[in-house]
mmCIF file of C-alpha atoms and ligand atoms in Angstrom:
data_model
loop_
_atom_site.group_PDB
_atom_site.id
_atom_site.type_symbol
_atom_site.label_atom_id
_atom_site.label_comp_id
_atom_site.label_asym_id
_atom_site.label_seq_id
_atom_site.Cartn_x
_atom_site.Cartn_y
_atom_site.Cartn_z
ATOM 1 C CA MET V 20 -157.754 -86.549 -183.215
ATOM 2 C CA GLU V 21 -157.166 -89.256 -180.692
ATOM 3 C CA THR V 22 -160.220 -90.650 -178.871
ATOM 4 C CA PRO V 23 -159.810 -90.034 -175.122
ATOM 5 C CA LEU V 24 -159.874 -93.299 -173.160
ATOM 6 C CA VAL V 25 -160.455 -94.292 -169.561
ATOM 7 C CA ARG V 26 -157.954 -96.985 -168.508
ATOM 8 C CA VAL V 27 -159.688 -99.444 -166.311
ATOM 9 C CA GLY V 28 -158.466 -102.278 -164.112
ATOM 10 C CA ILE V 29 -160.988 -105.096 -163.537
ATOM 11 C CA ILE V 30 -160.960 -107.033 -160.204
ATOM 12 C CA GLY V 31 -162.983 -110.152 -160.903
ATOM 13 C CA VAL V 32 -163.691 -111.293 -164.485
ATOM 14 C CA GLY V 33 -167.169 -112.574 -164.035
ATOM 15 C CA ASN V 34 -170.381 -111.964 -165.975
ATOM 16 C CA CYS V 35 -170.585 -108.306 -165.146
ATOM 17 C CA ALA V 36 -167.035 -107.740 -166.452
ATOM 18 C CA ARG V 37 -168.059 -109.747 -169.527
ATOM 19 C CA ALA V 38 -171.059 -107.455 -170.159
ATOM 20 C CA LEU V 39 -168.873 -104.377 -169.658
ATOM 21 C CA LEU V 40 -166.332 -105.517 -172.211
ATOM 22 C CA GLU V 41 -168.836 -106.678 -174.733
ATOM 23 C CA GLY V 42 -170.984 -103.556 -174.314
ATOM 24 C CA THR V 43 -167.900 -101.440 -174.831
ATOM 25 C CA ALA V 44 -167.077 -103.393 -177.938
ATOM 26 C CA HIS V 45 -170.642 -102.995 -179.150
ATOM 27 C CA TYR V 46 -170.521 -99.192 -178.843
ATOM 28 C CA ARG V 47 -167.196 -99.065 -180.618
ATOM 29 C CA SER V 48 -168.814 -100.757 -183.580
ATOM 30 C CA VAL V 49 -172.274 -99.102 -183.910
ATOM 31 C CA THR V 50 -173.240 -95.691 -185.080
ATOM 32 C CA ASP V 51 -176.296 -95.183 -182.897
ATOM 33 C CA LEU V 52 -174.713 -94.154 -179.675
ATOM 34 C CA SER V 53 -177.803 -93.271 -177.682
ATOM 35 C CA ALA V 54 -179.663 -96.600 -177.393
ATOM 36 C CA GLY V 55 -179.200 -98.318 -174.036
ATOM 37 C CA LEU V 56 -177.215 -95.551 -172.397
ATOM 38 C CA MET V 57 -178.009 -92.987 -169.773
ATOM 39 C CA PHE V 58 -175.186 -90.722 -170.925
ATOM 40 C CA PRO V 59 -173.846 -91.218 -174.513
ATOM 41 C CA LYS V 60 -171.020 -88.796 -173.518
ATOM 42 C CA VAL V 61 -169.410 -87.944 -170.232
ATOM 43 C CA GLY V 62 -167.256 -84.953 -170.792
ATOM 44 C CA PRO V 63 -165.004 -86.015 -173.687
ATOM 45 C CA TYR V 64 -165.607 -89.740 -173.026
ATOM 46 C CA GLY V 65 -167.819 -91.603 -175.388
ATOM 47 C CA ALA V 66 -169.516 -94.975 -174.947
ATOM 48 C CA GLY V 67 -166.581 -96.865 -176.229
ATOM 49 C CA ALA V 68 -164.022 -95.034 -173.991
ATOM 50 C CA LEU V 69 -163.294 -97.708 -171.464
ATOM 51 C CA GLU V 70 -160.054 -99.394 -172.188
ATOM 52 C CA PRO V 71 -159.280 -102.460 -170.121
ATOM 53 C CA VAL V 72 -155.602 -102.361 -169.237
ATOM 54 C CA ALA V 73 -155.405 -104.816 -166.352
ATOM 55 C CA ALA V 74 -157.501 -107.593 -164.810
ATOM 56 C CA TRP V 75 -157.215 -110.007 -161.901
ATOM 57 C CA ASP V 76 -159.045 -113.182 -160.929
ATOM 58 C CA VAL V 77 -158.494 -116.397 -159.021
ATOM 59 C CA ASP V 78 -160.171 -118.944 -161.330
ATOM 60 C CA VAL V 79 -157.739 -121.335 -162.992
ATOM 61 C CA GLU V 80 -159.879 -121.146 -166.125
ATOM 62 C CA LYS V 81 -159.170 -117.342 -166.362
ATOM 63 C CA VAL V 82 -155.796 -116.500 -164.890
ATOM 64 C CA GLY V 83 -153.139 -116.240 -167.531
ATOM 65 C CA LYS V 84 -155.605 -115.959 -170.437
ATOM 66 C CA ASP V 85 -156.067 -112.880 -172.449
ATOM 67 C CA LEU V 86 -158.959 -110.896 -171.055
ATOM 68 C CA TRP V 87 -161.165 -111.246 -174.117
ATOM 69 C CA THR V 88 -160.858 -115.049 -173.975
ATOM 70 C CA ALA V 89 -161.246 -115.036 -170.143
ATOM 71 C CA ARG V 90 -164.484 -113.095 -170.330
ATOM 72 C CA ALA V 91 -166.214 -116.217 -171.748
ATOM 73 C CA ALA V 92 -164.335 -118.774 -169.630
ATOM 74 C CA GLY V 93 -165.069 -120.659 -166.480
ATOM 75 C CA GLN V 94 -168.696 -120.215 -165.147
ATOM 76 C CA ASN V 95 -169.338 -117.098 -167.315
ATOM 77 C CA LEU V 96 -172.524 -117.215 -169.216
ATOM 78 C CA ASP V 97 -173.879 -115.739 -172.463
ATOM 79 C CA VAL V 98 -175.077 -112.362 -171.178
ATOM 80 C CA GLY V 99 -177.260 -111.653 -174.217
ATOM 81 C CA ILE V 100 -175.140 -109.129 -176.129
ATOM 82 C CA PRO V 101 -175.124 -110.117 -179.776
ATOM 83 C CA GLN V 102 -171.611 -111.289 -180.676
ATOM 84 C CA ALA V 103 -171.605 -111.020 -184.449
ATOM 85 C CA ASP V 104 -170.111 -107.534 -184.848
ATOM 86 C CA LEU V 105 -167.938 -107.387 -181.749
ATOM 87 C CA LEU V 106 -164.295 -106.536 -182.331
ATOM 88 C CA PRO V 107 -162.408 -108.125 -179.437
ATOM 89 C CA ILE V 108 -160.860 -105.766 -176.844
ATOM 90 C CA GLY V 109 -158.435 -106.592 -174.071
ATOM 91 C CA GLN V 110 -156.724 -109.263 -176.067
ATOM 92 C CA ASP V 111 -153.325 -107.884 -175.095
ATOM 93 C CA VAL V 112 -154.202 -107.926 -171.348
ATOM 94 C CA ARG V 113 -153.262 -111.128 -169.465
ATOM 95 C CA VAL V 114 -155.486 -111.882 -166.527
ATOM 96 C CA LEU V 115 -153.345 -111.758 -163.395
ATOM 97 C CA ARG V 116 -153.678 -113.844 -160.185
ATOM 98 C CA ALA V 117 -155.425 -111.953 -157.468
ATOM 99 C CA PRO V 118 -154.772 -112.577 -153.853
ATOM 100 C CA ARG V 119 -157.286 -114.996 -152.441
ATOM 101 C CA LEU V 120 -158.469 -113.328 -149.097
ATOM 102 C CA ASP V 121 -162.158 -113.830 -148.531
ATOM 103 C CA GLY V 122 -163.227 -113.572 -152.142
ATOM 104 C CA ALA V 123 -163.868 -117.276 -152.861
ATOM 105 C CA GLY V 124 -166.650 -118.630 -150.650
ATOM 106 C CA VAL V 125 -167.804 -122.207 -150.197
ATOM 107 C CA LYS V 126 -170.444 -122.111 -152.877
ATOM 108 C CA TYR V 127 -167.953 -120.417 -155.337
ATOM 109 C CA GLN V 128 -165.419 -123.209 -154.710
ATOM 110 C CA GLU V 129 -167.973 -125.901 -155.514
ATOM 111 C CA ARG V 130 -167.836 -124.616 -159.119
ATOM 112 C CA VAL V 131 -164.505 -122.890 -159.513
ATOM 113 C CA THR V 132 -160.983 -124.208 -158.956
ATOM 114 C CA VAL V 133 -158.916 -121.488 -157.426
ATOM 115 C CA VAL V 134 -155.341 -121.019 -158.655
ATOM 116 C CA ASP V 135 -152.629 -122.415 -156.524
ATOM 117 C CA ASP V 136 -150.985 -119.519 -154.746
ATOM 118 C CA HIS V 137 -147.924 -121.279 -153.421
ATOM 119 C CA GLU V 138 -145.779 -118.597 -155.146
ATOM 120 C CA ALA V 139 -147.686 -115.774 -153.483
ATOM 121 C CA GLY V 140 -145.082 -114.943 -150.916
ATOM 122 C CA PRO V 141 -145.617 -112.642 -147.949
ATOM 123 C CA ALA V 142 -148.694 -110.434 -147.900
ATOM 124 C CA ALA V 143 -146.706 -107.234 -147.998
ATOM 125 C CA ASP V 144 -144.934 -108.411 -151.152
ATOM 126 C CA GLU V 145 -148.279 -109.200 -152.761
ATOM 127 C CA ARG V 146 -149.469 -105.807 -152.062
ATOM 128 C CA LEU V 147 -146.445 -104.127 -153.477
ATOM 129 C CA LYS V 148 -146.501 -106.315 -156.518
ATOM 130 C CA THR V 149 -150.114 -105.462 -157.211
ATOM 131 C CA ILE V 150 -149.454 -101.754 -156.767
ATOM 132 C CA GLU V 151 -146.633 -102.131 -159.303
ATOM 133 C CA GLN V 152 -148.994 -103.951 -161.757
ATOM 134 C CA ILE V 153 -151.536 -101.121 -161.481
ATOM 135 C CA LYS V 154 -148.929 -98.432 -162.010
ATOM 136 C CA ALA V 155 -147.255 -100.266 -164.914
ATOM 137 C CA ALA V 156 -150.631 -100.556 -166.603
ATOM 138 C CA LYS V 157 -151.410 -96.894 -165.940
ATOM 139 C CA VAL V 158 -154.819 -97.703 -164.576
ATOM 140 C CA ASP V 159 -157.108 -94.706 -164.034
ATOM 141 C CA VAL V 160 -160.045 -96.461 -162.369
ATOM 142 C CA LEU V 161 -160.195 -99.787 -160.541
ATOM 143 C CA LEU V 162 -163.505 -101.610 -160.811
ATOM 144 C CA ASN V 163 -164.339 -103.951 -157.991
ATOM 145 C CA TYR V 164 -166.319 -107.021 -159.178
ATOM 146 C CA LEU V 165 -165.550 -109.471 -156.436
ATOM 147 C CA PRO V 166 -168.189 -111.945 -155.267
ATOM 148 C CA VAL V 167 -170.840 -110.842 -152.822
ATOM 149 C CA GLY V 168 -169.545 -110.906 -149.230
ATOM 150 C CA SER V 169 -165.883 -110.142 -150.010
ATOM 151 C CA GLN V 170 -165.363 -107.651 -147.233
ATOM 152 C CA GLU V 171 -161.694 -108.209 -146.505
ATOM 153 C CA ALA V 172 -160.732 -108.388 -150.152
ATOM 154 C CA THR V 173 -162.644 -105.182 -151.062
ATOM 155 C CA GLU V 174 -160.927 -103.369 -148.241
ATOM 156 C CA TRP V 175 -157.562 -104.704 -149.478
ATOM 157 C CA TRP V 176 -158.228 -103.543 -153.021
ATOM 158 C CA ALA V 177 -159.472 -100.099 -151.849
ATOM 159 C CA GLY V 178 -156.244 -99.663 -149.867
ATOM 160 C CA VAL V 179 -154.255 -100.663 -152.939
ATOM 161 C CA ALA V 180 -156.213 -98.137 -155.080
ATOM 162 C CA LEU V 181 -155.303 -95.384 -152.691
ATOM 163 C CA GLU V 182 -151.646 -96.291 -152.714
ATOM 164 C CA ALA V 183 -151.507 -96.764 -156.459
ATOM 165 C CA GLY V 184 -153.343 -93.369 -156.969
ATOM 166 C CA THR V 185 -156.454 -94.678 -158.893
ATOM 167 C CA ALA V 186 -160.101 -94.088 -158.517
ATOM 168 C CA PHE V 187 -162.115 -96.926 -156.881
ATOM 169 C CA VAL V 188 -165.598 -97.980 -157.982
ATOM 170 C CA ASN V 189 -167.051 -100.499 -155.584
ATOM 171 C CA ASN V 190 -169.782 -102.388 -157.424
ATOM 172 C CA ILE V 191 -170.517 -104.997 -154.779
ATOM 173 C CA PRO V 192 -172.612 -104.871 -151.536
ATOM 174 C CA VAL V 193 -169.805 -104.334 -148.907
ATOM 175 C CA PHE V 194 -169.513 -100.854 -147.354
ATOM 176 C CA ILE V 195 -166.596 -98.675 -148.408
ATOM 177 C CA ALA V 196 -167.994 -95.502 -150.044
ATOM 178 C CA ARG V 197 -170.646 -95.352 -147.389
ATOM 179 C CA ARG V 198 -168.033 -95.295 -144.661
ATOM 180 C CA ASP V 199 -166.549 -91.930 -143.527
ATOM 181 C CA GLU V 200 -163.035 -93.173 -142.791
ATOM 182 C CA TRP V 201 -162.631 -94.467 -146.442
ATOM 183 C CA ARG V 202 -164.227 -91.414 -147.980
ATOM 184 C CA GLU V 203 -161.921 -89.123 -145.976
ATOM 185 C CA LYS V 204 -158.885 -91.053 -147.180
ATOM 186 C CA PHE V 205 -159.880 -90.880 -150.798
ATOM 187 C CA ARG V 206 -160.848 -87.202 -150.512
ATOM 188 C CA ALA V 207 -157.533 -86.422 -148.935
ATOM 189 C CA ALA V 208 -155.752 -88.112 -151.791
ATOM 190 C CA GLY V 209 -157.839 -86.337 -154.412
ATOM 191 C CA LEU V 210 -159.207 -89.617 -155.798
ATOM 192 C CA PRO V 211 -162.827 -90.454 -156.485
ATOM 193 C CA LEU V 212 -164.504 -93.183 -154.368
ATOM 194 C CA ILE V 213 -167.795 -94.409 -155.897
ATOM 195 C CA GLY V 214 -170.204 -97.045 -154.584
ATOM 196 C CA ASP V 215 -171.448 -99.111 -152.942
ATOM 197 C CA ASP V 216 -173.363 -101.842 -154.655
ATOM 198 C CA ILE V 217 -174.593 -101.252 -158.202
ATOM 199 C CA LYS V 218 -178.104 -100.014 -158.590
ATOM 200 C CA SER V 219 -178.817 -101.608 -161.998
ATOM 201 C CA GLN V 220 -179.831 -99.445 -164.842
ATOM 202 C CA LEU V 221 -183.475 -100.503 -164.855
ATOM 203 C CA GLY V 222 -183.215 -102.860 -161.946
ATOM 204 C CA ALA V 223 -185.219 -104.006 -158.950
ATOM 205 C CA THR V 224 -183.877 -101.379 -156.576
ATOM 206 C CA TYR V 225 -184.414 -98.393 -158.872
ATOM 207 C CA LEU V 226 -187.975 -99.394 -159.714
ATOM 208 C CA HIS V 227 -188.847 -100.277 -156.074
ATOM 209 C CA ARG V 228 -187.534 -96.829 -155.048
ATOM 210 C CA VAL V 229 -189.674 -95.231 -157.628
ATOM 211 C CA LEU V 230 -192.746 -97.139 -156.539
ATOM 212 C CA VAL V 231 -192.367 -96.433 -152.823
ATOM 213 C CA ARG V 232 -191.708 -92.725 -153.613
ATOM 214 C CA ALA V 233 -194.995 -92.690 -155.638
ATOM 215 C CA PHE V 234 -196.796 -93.938 -152.464
ATOM 216 C CA SER V 235 -195.126 -91.059 -150.480
ATOM 217 C CA ASP V 236 -195.706 -88.378 -153.128
ATOM 218 C CA ARG V 237 -199.395 -89.399 -153.768
ATOM 219 C CA GLY V 238 -200.198 -89.516 -150.044
ATOM 220 C CA ILE V 239 -200.677 -93.366 -149.856
ATOM 221 C CA GLY V 240 -199.530 -94.942 -146.608
ATOM 222 C CA LEU V 241 -197.181 -97.819 -147.426
ATOM 223 C CA GLU V 242 -197.731 -100.548 -144.888
ATOM 224 C CA ARG V 243 -195.913 -103.632 -146.244
ATOM 225 C CA THR V 244 -193.490 -104.308 -149.061
ATOM 226 C CA TYR V 245 -191.332 -107.070 -150.399
ATOM 227 C CA GLN V 246 -188.862 -107.596 -153.242
ATOM 228 C CA LEU V 247 -187.923 -111.120 -154.168
ATOM 229 C CA ASN V 248 -185.119 -111.762 -156.679
ATOM 230 C CA VAL V 249 -184.202 -114.962 -158.537
ATOM 231 C CA GLY V 250 -181.590 -115.651 -161.190
ATOM 232 C CA GLY V 251 -179.260 -118.298 -162.584
ATOM 233 C CA ASN V 252 -175.780 -116.789 -162.739
ATOM 234 C CA MET V 253 -172.793 -117.282 -160.341
ATOM 235 C CA ASP V 254 -173.904 -114.272 -158.324
ATOM 236 C CA PHE V 255 -177.178 -115.968 -157.420
ATOM 237 C CA TYR V 256 -175.272 -119.226 -156.840
ATOM 238 C CA ASN V 257 -172.804 -117.467 -154.458
ATOM 239 C CA MET V 258 -175.819 -115.929 -152.666
ATOM 240 C CA LEU V 259 -177.013 -119.380 -151.570
ATOM 241 C CA GLU V 260 -174.301 -118.963 -148.921
ATOM 242 C CA GLN V 261 -176.408 -117.056 -146.313
ATOM 243 C CA ASP V 262 -173.570 -115.819 -144.197
ATOM 244 C CA ARG V 263 -172.092 -113.748 -147.079
ATOM 245 C CA LEU V 264 -175.331 -111.832 -147.363
ATOM 246 C CA SER V 265 -175.728 -109.579 -144.366
ATOM 247 C CA SER V 266 -174.342 -106.325 -145.962
ATOM 248 C CA LYS V 267 -176.209 -107.211 -149.114
ATOM 249 C CA ARG V 268 -179.574 -107.307 -147.388
ATOM 250 C CA GLU V 269 -178.789 -104.118 -145.519
ATOM 251 C CA SER V 270 -177.745 -102.394 -148.722
ATOM 252 C CA LYS V 271 -180.813 -103.414 -150.737
ATOM 253 C CA THR V 272 -183.292 -102.751 -147.854
ATOM 254 C CA SER V 273 -181.898 -99.308 -146.988
ATOM 255 C CA ALA V 274 -181.970 -98.289 -150.637
ATOM 256 C CA VAL V 275 -185.765 -98.861 -150.616
ATOM 257 C CA THR V 276 -186.641 -97.658 -147.121
ATOM 258 C CA ASP V 277 -184.653 -94.507 -147.615
ATOM 259 C CA ALA V 278 -186.878 -93.602 -150.642
ATOM 260 C CA TYR V 279 -190.037 -93.755 -148.528
ATOM 261 C CA SER V 280 -190.669 -90.616 -146.451
ATOM 262 C CA GLY V 281 -192.917 -92.393 -143.872
ATOM 263 C CA LYS V 282 -192.094 -94.991 -141.187
ATOM 264 C CA LEU V 283 -191.927 -98.669 -142.043
ATOM 265 C CA ASN V 284 -191.587 -101.438 -139.358
ATOM 266 C CA ASP V 285 -188.688 -103.818 -139.923
ATOM 267 C CA GLU V 286 -190.972 -106.836 -140.033
ATOM 268 C CA ASP V 287 -193.057 -105.246 -142.692
ATOM 269 C CA VAL V 288 -190.201 -104.983 -145.277
ATOM 270 C CA HIS V 289 -188.605 -108.082 -146.863
ATOM 271 C CA ILE V 290 -186.034 -107.416 -149.523
ATOM 272 C CA GLY V 291 -183.274 -109.602 -150.730
ATOM 273 C CA PRO V 292 -181.836 -112.285 -153.046
ATOM 274 C CA SER V 293 -184.347 -115.154 -152.892
ATOM 275 C CA ASP V 294 -183.236 -118.127 -154.884
ATOM 276 C CA TYR V 295 -180.996 -119.571 -157.621
ATOM 277 C CA VAL V 296 -182.777 -120.883 -160.567
ATOM 278 C CA GLN V 297 -180.163 -122.365 -162.884
ATOM 279 C CA PHE V 298 -182.057 -122.378 -166.151
ATOM 280 C CA LEU V 299 -182.656 -118.597 -165.917
ATOM 281 C CA GLY V 300 -178.962 -118.053 -166.687
ATOM 282 C CA ASP V 301 -178.100 -114.430 -166.676
ATOM 283 C CA THR V 302 -181.777 -113.524 -166.638
ATOM 284 C CA LYS V 303 -182.918 -112.037 -163.387
ATOM 285 C CA LYS V 304 -186.576 -111.788 -162.283
ATOM 286 C CA ALA V 305 -187.763 -109.510 -159.513
ATOM 287 C CA PHE V 306 -191.143 -109.590 -157.830
ATOM 288 C CA ILE V 307 -192.108 -106.528 -156.012
ATOM 289 C CA ARG V 308 -195.203 -106.033 -153.895
ATOM 290 C CA CYS V 309 -196.432 -102.906 -152.099
ATOM 291 C CA GLU V 310 -199.518 -102.751 -149.833
ATOM 292 C CA GLY V 311 -200.943 -99.600 -148.398
ATOM 293 C CA LYS V 312 -203.915 -97.521 -147.469
ATOM 294 C CA GLY V 313 -205.286 -94.673 -149.607
ATOM 295 C CA PHE V 314 -208.091 -92.126 -149.348
ATOM 296 C CA GLY V 315 -210.298 -92.774 -146.311
ATOM 297 C CA GLY V 316 -208.216 -95.864 -145.415
ATOM 298 C CA ALA V 317 -209.246 -97.819 -148.512
ATOM 299 C CA PRO V 318 -206.639 -100.551 -149.349
ATOM 300 C CA ILE V 319 -204.302 -100.401 -152.371
ATOM 301 C CA GLU V 320 -202.141 -103.176 -153.581
ATOM 302 C CA MET V 321 -199.443 -103.312 -156.250
ATOM 303 C CA ASP V 322 -197.699 -106.278 -157.706
ATOM 304 C CA MET V 323 -194.934 -105.873 -160.253
ATOM 305 C CA GLN V 324 -192.723 -108.283 -162.088
ATOM 306 C CA LEU V 325 -189.427 -107.288 -163.781
ATOM 307 C CA THR V 326 -187.356 -109.480 -166.114
ATOM 308 C CA VAL V 327 -183.940 -108.189 -167.059
ATOM 309 C CA PRO V 328 -180.560 -109.379 -168.279
ATOM 310 C CA ASP V 329 -178.672 -109.061 -165.027
ATOM 311 C CA SER V 330 -175.111 -108.311 -166.157
ATOM 312 C CA PRO V 331 -175.706 -105.824 -168.955
ATOM 313 C CA ASN V 332 -178.084 -104.047 -166.604
ATOM 314 C CA SER V 333 -175.164 -103.526 -164.319
ATOM 315 C CA ALA V 334 -172.675 -102.630 -167.029
ATOM 316 C CA GLY V 335 -174.913 -99.916 -168.275
ATOM 317 C CA VAL V 336 -174.233 -98.225 -164.909
ATOM 318 C CA VAL V 337 -170.465 -99.016 -164.454
ATOM 319 C CA ILE V 338 -169.716 -97.542 -167.890
ATOM 320 C CA ASP V 339 -170.989 -94.221 -166.428
ATOM 321 C CA ALA V 340 -169.344 -94.517 -163.024
ATOM 322 C CA ALA V 341 -165.953 -95.225 -164.557
ATOM 323 C CA ARG V 342 -166.162 -92.271 -167.001
ATOM 324 C CA ILE V 343 -167.385 -89.875 -164.359
ATOM 325 C CA ALA V 344 -164.561 -90.957 -162.026
ATOM 326 C CA LYS V 345 -162.028 -90.192 -164.763
ATOM 327 C CA LEU V 346 -163.655 -86.825 -165.509
ATOM 328 C CA ALA V 347 -163.609 -85.973 -161.859
ATOM 329 C CA MET V 348 -159.870 -86.663 -161.779
ATOM 330 C CA ASP V 349 -159.331 -84.660 -164.982
ATOM 331 C CA ARG V 350 -161.062 -81.735 -163.285
ATOM 332 C CA GLY V 351 -159.444 -82.269 -159.935
ATOM 333 C CA ASP V 352 -162.959 -82.120 -158.436
ATOM 334 C CA THR V 353 -164.025 -85.360 -156.635
ATOM 335 C CA ALA V 354 -166.804 -83.897 -154.534
ATOM 336 C CA VAL V 355 -169.271 -85.122 -157.174
ATOM 337 C CA ASP V 356 -168.641 -88.720 -156.238
ATOM 338 C CA GLU V 357 -171.398 -88.681 -153.589
ATOM 339 C CA TRP V 358 -173.977 -87.700 -156.160
ATOM 340 C CA VAL V 359 -172.675 -90.259 -158.644
ATOM 341 C CA SER V 360 -172.973 -92.809 -155.875
ATOM 342 C CA ALA V 361 -176.550 -91.747 -155.047
ATOM 343 C CA TRP V 362 -177.689 -91.978 -158.685
ATOM 344 C CA LEU V 363 -175.889 -95.216 -159.620
ATOM 345 C CA PHE V 364 -175.482 -97.211 -156.404
ATOM 346 C CA LYS V 365 -177.777 -98.724 -153.711
ATOM 347 C CA ALA V 366 -175.674 -97.763 -150.676
ATOM 348 C CA PRO V 367 -174.184 -94.309 -151.232
ATOM 349 C CA PRO V 368 -173.069 -92.171 -148.206
ATOM 350 C CA ARG V 369 -175.896 -91.754 -145.825
ATOM 351 C CA ALA V 370 -175.953 -87.953 -146.308
ATOM 352 C CA VAL V 371 -177.330 -88.418 -149.829
ATOM 353 C CA SER V 372 -179.109 -91.772 -149.790
ATOM 354 C CA GLN V 373 -182.418 -90.148 -148.653
ATOM 355 C CA GLU V 374 -182.423 -87.801 -151.595
ATOM 356 C CA SER V 375 -184.577 -88.822 -154.505
ATOM 357 C CA ASP V 376 -182.935 -90.345 -157.616
ATOM 358 C CA GLN V 377 -184.078 -87.314 -159.531
ATOM 359 C CA VAL V 378 -182.246 -84.833 -157.235
ATOM 360 C CA ALA V 379 -179.078 -87.003 -157.561
ATOM 361 C CA ARG V 380 -179.446 -87.140 -161.370
ATOM 362 C CA GLU V 381 -179.920 -83.398 -161.533
ATOM 363 C CA ARG V 382 -176.835 -82.610 -159.371
ATOM 364 C CA LEU V 383 -174.839 -85.012 -161.502
ATOM 365 C CA THR V 384 -175.886 -83.733 -164.859
ATOM 366 C CA THR V 385 -175.314 -80.083 -163.809
ATOM 367 C CA TRP V 386 -171.778 -81.041 -162.726
ATOM 368 C CA MET V 387 -171.335 -82.892 -166.049
ATOM 369 C CA SER V 388 -172.492 -80.052 -168.191
ATOM 370 C CA GLY V 389 -170.182 -77.730 -166.409
ATOM 371 C CA ALA V 390 -167.338 -80.076 -167.291
ATOM 372 C CA THR V 391 -168.331 -80.444 -170.934
ATOM 373 C CA THR V 392 -168.670 -76.681 -171.561
ATOM 374 C CA ARG V 393 -165.270 -75.810 -170.126
HETATM 375 O O1 BG6 F 530 -181.537 -104.840 -159.702
HETATM 376 P P1 BG6 F 530 -180.868 -104.212 -158.533
HETATM 377 O O2 BG6 F 530 -181.652 -104.283 -157.347
HETATM 378 O O3 BG6 F 530 -180.365 -102.928 -158.839
HETATM 379 O O4 BG6 F 530 -179.588 -105.145 -158.203
HETATM 380 C C1 BG6 F 530 -178.549 -105.286 -159.104
HETATM 381 C C2 BG6 F 530 -177.587 -106.343 -158.703
HETATM 382 O O5 BG6 F 530 -176.980 -106.017 -157.456
HETATM 383 C C3 BG6 F 530 -176.050 -106.898 -156.834
HETATM 384 O O6 BG6 F 530 -175.815 -106.487 -155.558
HETATM 385 C C4 BG6 F 530 -176.594 -108.263 -156.807
HETATM 386 O O7 BG6 F 530 -175.687 -109.153 -156.350
HETATM 387 C C5 BG6 F 530 -177.204 -108.694 -158.192
HETATM 388 O O8 BG6 F 530 -177.860 -109.829 -158.019
HETATM 389 C C6 BG6 F 530 -178.227 -107.641 -158.671
HETATM 390 O O9 BG6 F 530 -178.780 -108.106 -159.832
#
């Protein structure tokens, strides 16, 4: 019997895309299909189900190369997935030139040479050409991995996804899935829209939400909290450009404050990317502090430090988002995308972002088990 696949198009072949490709190759070669995964199976789709069929970038080191080669090109780093037993995937996919828009920031261009787009032609032609590329490759799900702060480019790609008839998974911190107008358009087209901004598998945001909820649940008044993040990949380098960060800060901060049932003053919450430390490579470190008052007003303090491989920690989430998007299309039932977004992303639609992660997970697994028992 043929293994069912989810045909994905990758917008931005950076470290997160690398981790997703290598992780998929890993799960295609091992027999233990439970380690490192939240859902070994999503409907009929196993952990090796993602099939890259199209990819776009603007880096001269990547455009024109086959996807497997491009995943390790340019500024991409070793993301910590053992290479020995990996069978290459995406070798027959050539990385296409993406339109430039606002994807490449100042910091990005200090490190990356952007392809010359003198052949690009008028914007309307570019759009049509891209829609044709997506249709020709029979993409089911488009995965947005543009650099932080790419508002215009993300909106462009979301519009293209709608016209080409694919699901859209917005992994980056600009608001699309959170916005009613976009959700309505995707809902009307019967396509899943999932996002915004990856909540890593065991990442800073997930843990911080669990911690502040523990304060709420156990009756401890949270008075002040911070989350400082450092890392050494291109994402952290791009984030040195402060004016690309406003939606990122909003996304990260609301993910945590929405999980706390009490009131927190703005000046008592500090959450965001904090610095670039080159030698950390793809390792990310998060420092989380919560201060509060317990029984009888007695003080409680908590300091936590987390060290994780940044890109695989995001790929472990995207592998689920993409498979669930495809299952929702198979079933013609895209209403689940809000719960997927709440469980897997930092900035889901407001209506669900104040629900606990456990509620979101339960809603999602109930929906998924309905799908698998059909
Ligand atoms: O660990 P978190 O809070 O879930 O964040 C995951 C990732 O989210 C992205 O928005 C950031 O740009 C990354 O730096 C970060 O690692």
